[in-house]
XYZ file of C-alpha atoms in Angstrom:
239
model
C -29.940 24.050 -110.466
C -27.525 23.845 -107.989
C -23.619 23.675 -109.589
C -22.571 20.189 -109.094
C -18.995 19.881 -109.286
C -16.483 17.286 -108.995
C -13.008 17.781 -107.957
C -9.555 15.595 -109.631
C -10.789 13.907 -112.421
C -7.690 14.225 -114.207
C -4.837 11.963 -112.467
C -2.425 13.479 -114.689
C -2.627 17.150 -114.339
C -1.783 18.861 -111.404
C -5.301 20.484 -110.740
C -8.653 19.583 -112.380
C -12.496 19.724 -111.247
C -15.962 19.487 -113.749
C -18.467 21.762 -113.062
C -21.732 21.868 -114.211
C -24.673 24.168 -114.204
C -28.174 24.351 -115.706
C -26.766 25.002 -119.328
C -23.072 23.914 -119.712
C -20.421 21.296 -118.156
C -16.674 21.960 -118.296
C -14.054 19.762 -117.707
C -11.054 21.718 -116.519
C -7.425 21.152 -116.256
C -4.517 23.154 -114.516
C -0.612 22.114 -114.467
C 2.183 24.754 -112.894
C 3.790 26.697 -112.035
C 5.911 24.974 -115.228
C 8.671 26.071 -117.525
C 8.198 28.663 -120.120
C 10.086 29.384 -123.267
C 12.395 31.976 -123.041
C 10.316 33.947 -125.699
C 6.965 34.111 -123.288
C 8.549 34.143 -120.184
C 7.743 37.565 -117.359
C 10.498 38.586 -115.468
C 8.345 39.166 -112.430
C 5.033 37.012 -112.625
C 4.135 33.656 -114.465
C 2.138 33.888 -117.415
C -1.116 32.215 -117.266
C -2.542 30.449 -120.561
C -6.111 29.886 -121.300
C -7.349 27.534 -123.357
C -10.549 26.764 -124.642
C -11.606 23.560 -126.521
C -14.793 23.291 -128.182
C -17.725 20.339 -127.683
C -17.019 19.584 -131.533
C -14.697 20.592 -133.629
C -11.480 23.052 -133.347
C -11.336 26.592 -131.663
C -12.189 29.908 -133.451
C -12.275 33.537 -132.887
C -15.262 32.972 -130.048
C -12.600 30.361 -128.167
C -9.982 33.276 -128.382
C -12.620 36.045 -127.100
C -13.766 33.297 -124.410
C -9.997 32.853 -123.378
C -8.572 36.432 -123.414
C -12.329 37.094 -121.061
C -11.221 34.286 -118.762
C -7.347 35.499 -118.761
C -8.317 38.740 -117.452
C -9.990 37.155 -114.535
C -7.780 34.155 -113.783
C -4.436 37.555 -113.728
C -6.481 38.799 -110.370
C -7.298 35.441 -108.643
C -3.779 33.891 -108.985
C -0.442 35.365 -106.987
C 1.360 35.693 -110.513
C 4.331 37.610 -108.635
C 5.257 33.922 -106.450
C 6.746 32.387 -109.673
C 7.950 34.595 -112.027
C 9.520 33.208 -115.473
C 6.931 30.305 -115.447
C 3.590 29.416 -116.809
C 0.145 28.859 -115.339
C -1.551 26.335 -118.023
C -5.380 26.082 -117.541
C -7.321 24.329 -120.103
C -11.393 23.957 -120.124
C -13.030 21.367 -122.147
C -16.389 22.185 -123.057
C -18.449 18.480 -122.576
C -22.545 19.508 -122.653
C -24.208 22.473 -124.119
C -27.890 23.179 -124.063
C -30.218 20.571 -126.186
C -31.671 23.679 -127.578
C -28.740 26.241 -129.023
C -28.406 29.679 -128.112
C -28.344 32.377 -130.028
C -24.975 33.532 -131.012
C -23.430 36.224 -128.999
C -25.696 35.408 -126.070
C -24.061 32.125 -125.675
C -21.210 33.426 -125.365
C -21.664 35.738 -122.691
C -23.982 32.642 -121.172
C -20.978 30.256 -120.993
C -18.480 32.700 -119.107
C -19.311 31.952 -115.673
C -19.130 28.023 -115.859
C -15.974 28.443 -118.072
C -14.757 31.120 -114.682
C -16.317 29.027 -111.811
C -14.774 25.617 -113.720
C -11.416 27.722 -113.992
C -11.164 29.009 -110.330
C -11.657 25.121 -108.984
C -9.679 23.491 -111.150
C -6.446 26.781 -109.892
C -8.018 25.437 -106.117
C -7.417 21.827 -106.853
C -3.964 22.590 -107.989
C -3.053 24.197 -104.869
C -1.857 27.437 -106.507
C -1.525 30.333 -104.159
C -4.748 32.501 -104.733
C -5.226 35.862 -103.858
C -9.289 35.795 -103.659
C -12.031 33.151 -104.010
C -14.098 33.765 -106.506
C -17.709 33.224 -107.834
C -19.850 34.057 -111.556
C -23.609 34.024 -112.094
C -25.756 34.782 -114.777
C -28.662 36.795 -114.961
C -30.848 37.675 -117.563
C -33.842 40.446 -117.894
C -36.801 38.915 -120.197
C -39.037 41.421 -121.881
C -41.167 42.358 -118.541
C -38.304 43.865 -117.334
C -38.003 41.618 -114.649
C -34.575 39.404 -113.574
C -34.110 36.007 -114.765
C -31.232 34.126 -112.262
C -29.570 30.971 -114.376
C -32.018 30.954 -117.049
C -32.869 28.086 -119.519
C -31.921 28.169 -123.173
C -35.111 28.950 -123.910
C -35.214 32.047 -121.426
C -32.117 33.162 -122.755
C -33.288 33.129 -126.492
C -36.132 35.279 -125.739
C -34.758 37.670 -123.272
C -34.166 41.460 -123.685
C -30.307 41.241 -122.469
C -28.241 38.842 -120.810
C -25.257 39.135 -118.354
C -22.567 37.174 -116.846
C -20.592 38.856 -113.819
C -18.229 37.520 -110.931
C -16.969 38.569 -107.913
C -14.275 37.692 -105.371
C -14.722 37.434 -101.848
C -14.382 41.413 -100.753
C -17.385 41.559 -103.249
C -15.082 43.269 -105.739
C -16.343 42.896 -109.443
C -14.113 40.691 -111.467
C -16.304 39.851 -114.519
C -18.371 42.026 -116.607
C -19.753 41.103 -119.828
C -23.322 41.742 -121.361
C -25.377 41.544 -124.342
C -28.460 42.742 -125.486
C -30.907 46.443 -125.002
C -30.465 47.715 -121.684
C -30.406 50.359 -119.779
C -27.984 52.467 -117.013
C -30.563 51.266 -114.545
C -31.207 47.821 -115.549
C -27.707 47.128 -115.423
C -27.161 48.548 -111.285
C -30.659 46.062 -110.337
C -28.317 43.288 -112.412
C -24.635 43.986 -110.874
C -26.570 44.054 -107.637
C -28.185 41.039 -107.528
C -25.058 39.364 -109.199
C -22.967 40.245 -106.101
C -26.152 39.422 -103.637
C -25.696 35.743 -105.476
C -22.105 35.568 -105.648
C -21.843 36.332 -101.956
C -24.285 34.034 -101.220
C -22.472 31.230 -102.756
C -19.621 32.150 -100.168
C -21.721 31.839 -97.195
C -22.484 29.369 -94.429
C -25.876 28.064 -92.971
C -29.108 27.651 -94.785
C -30.072 28.830 -97.955
C -31.306 32.529 -98.414
C -34.383 33.348 -100.811
C -33.351 36.167 -102.836
C -35.545 39.461 -102.539
C -38.146 40.047 -104.985
C -37.785 36.248 -106.085
C -37.868 32.666 -105.544
C -34.571 32.226 -106.911
C -32.445 30.797 -103.855
C -28.864 31.599 -103.507
C -27.023 28.532 -102.044
C -23.708 28.061 -100.544
C -23.031 25.459 -103.501
C -18.985 26.830 -103.662
C -18.370 26.618 -99.549
C -19.689 23.006 -99.846
C -17.856 22.340 -102.467
C -14.791 23.773 -100.315
C -15.492 22.057 -97.543
C -15.578 18.983 -99.410
C -12.432 19.125 -100.783
C -10.647 19.492 -97.564
C -12.301 16.775 -96.007
C -10.732 14.641 -99.128
C -7.387 16.188 -98.312
C -7.814 15.260 -94.975
C -9.176 11.465 -95.563
C -6.253 10.878 -97.931
C -3.519 12.537 -96.043
C -4.817 9.824 -92.944
C -4.928 6.773 -95.120
C -1.353 7.963 -95.703
């Protein structure tokens, strides 16, 4: 499934987006830079605050862990040094989960690419200066040691391991979370394929078929960014 992106669904946020992939839908809202309480301010850069709201109920240890992981990625994307003593708030609301629940642990890793992609697109919609562009993907290894790109919930539950990875435009690794049974050789294969997929999301032109699979690495991110530019241009022309 090609990810679906909708920019600025929230009118009262500086930036927002909805991001939907095969497993999850995330609504991201971004505000900032805003004033921060003195006890939380950083003298030389903006603080980045990530809040994750579950589909139902209130957040717990799972959401706190997810917030920490997403925060570590966003700190490498936002040019925080431009806004010292201020705050960038990122709120991620989970709006859809798989009908078939993914096993605990695997589900925590499986949702990370959607959270990271939604957060990045929300930052972009807010017009915040960013250090780089990023894209995240999910890869599983099945019991036959075959890679499964963007697995379904059934595939995720039956796989031997699952891996969430994100890369920036230069190919630097921003996110690396895995769970399950795998060795270093399998991990290297996963990271190489994930890098191809993430860099492929930035590329224009025809779709590229990944080597050895029937999975297409489409330029969904570039298409989303081009749509954002067209909307902004149309808005300026109408004003």
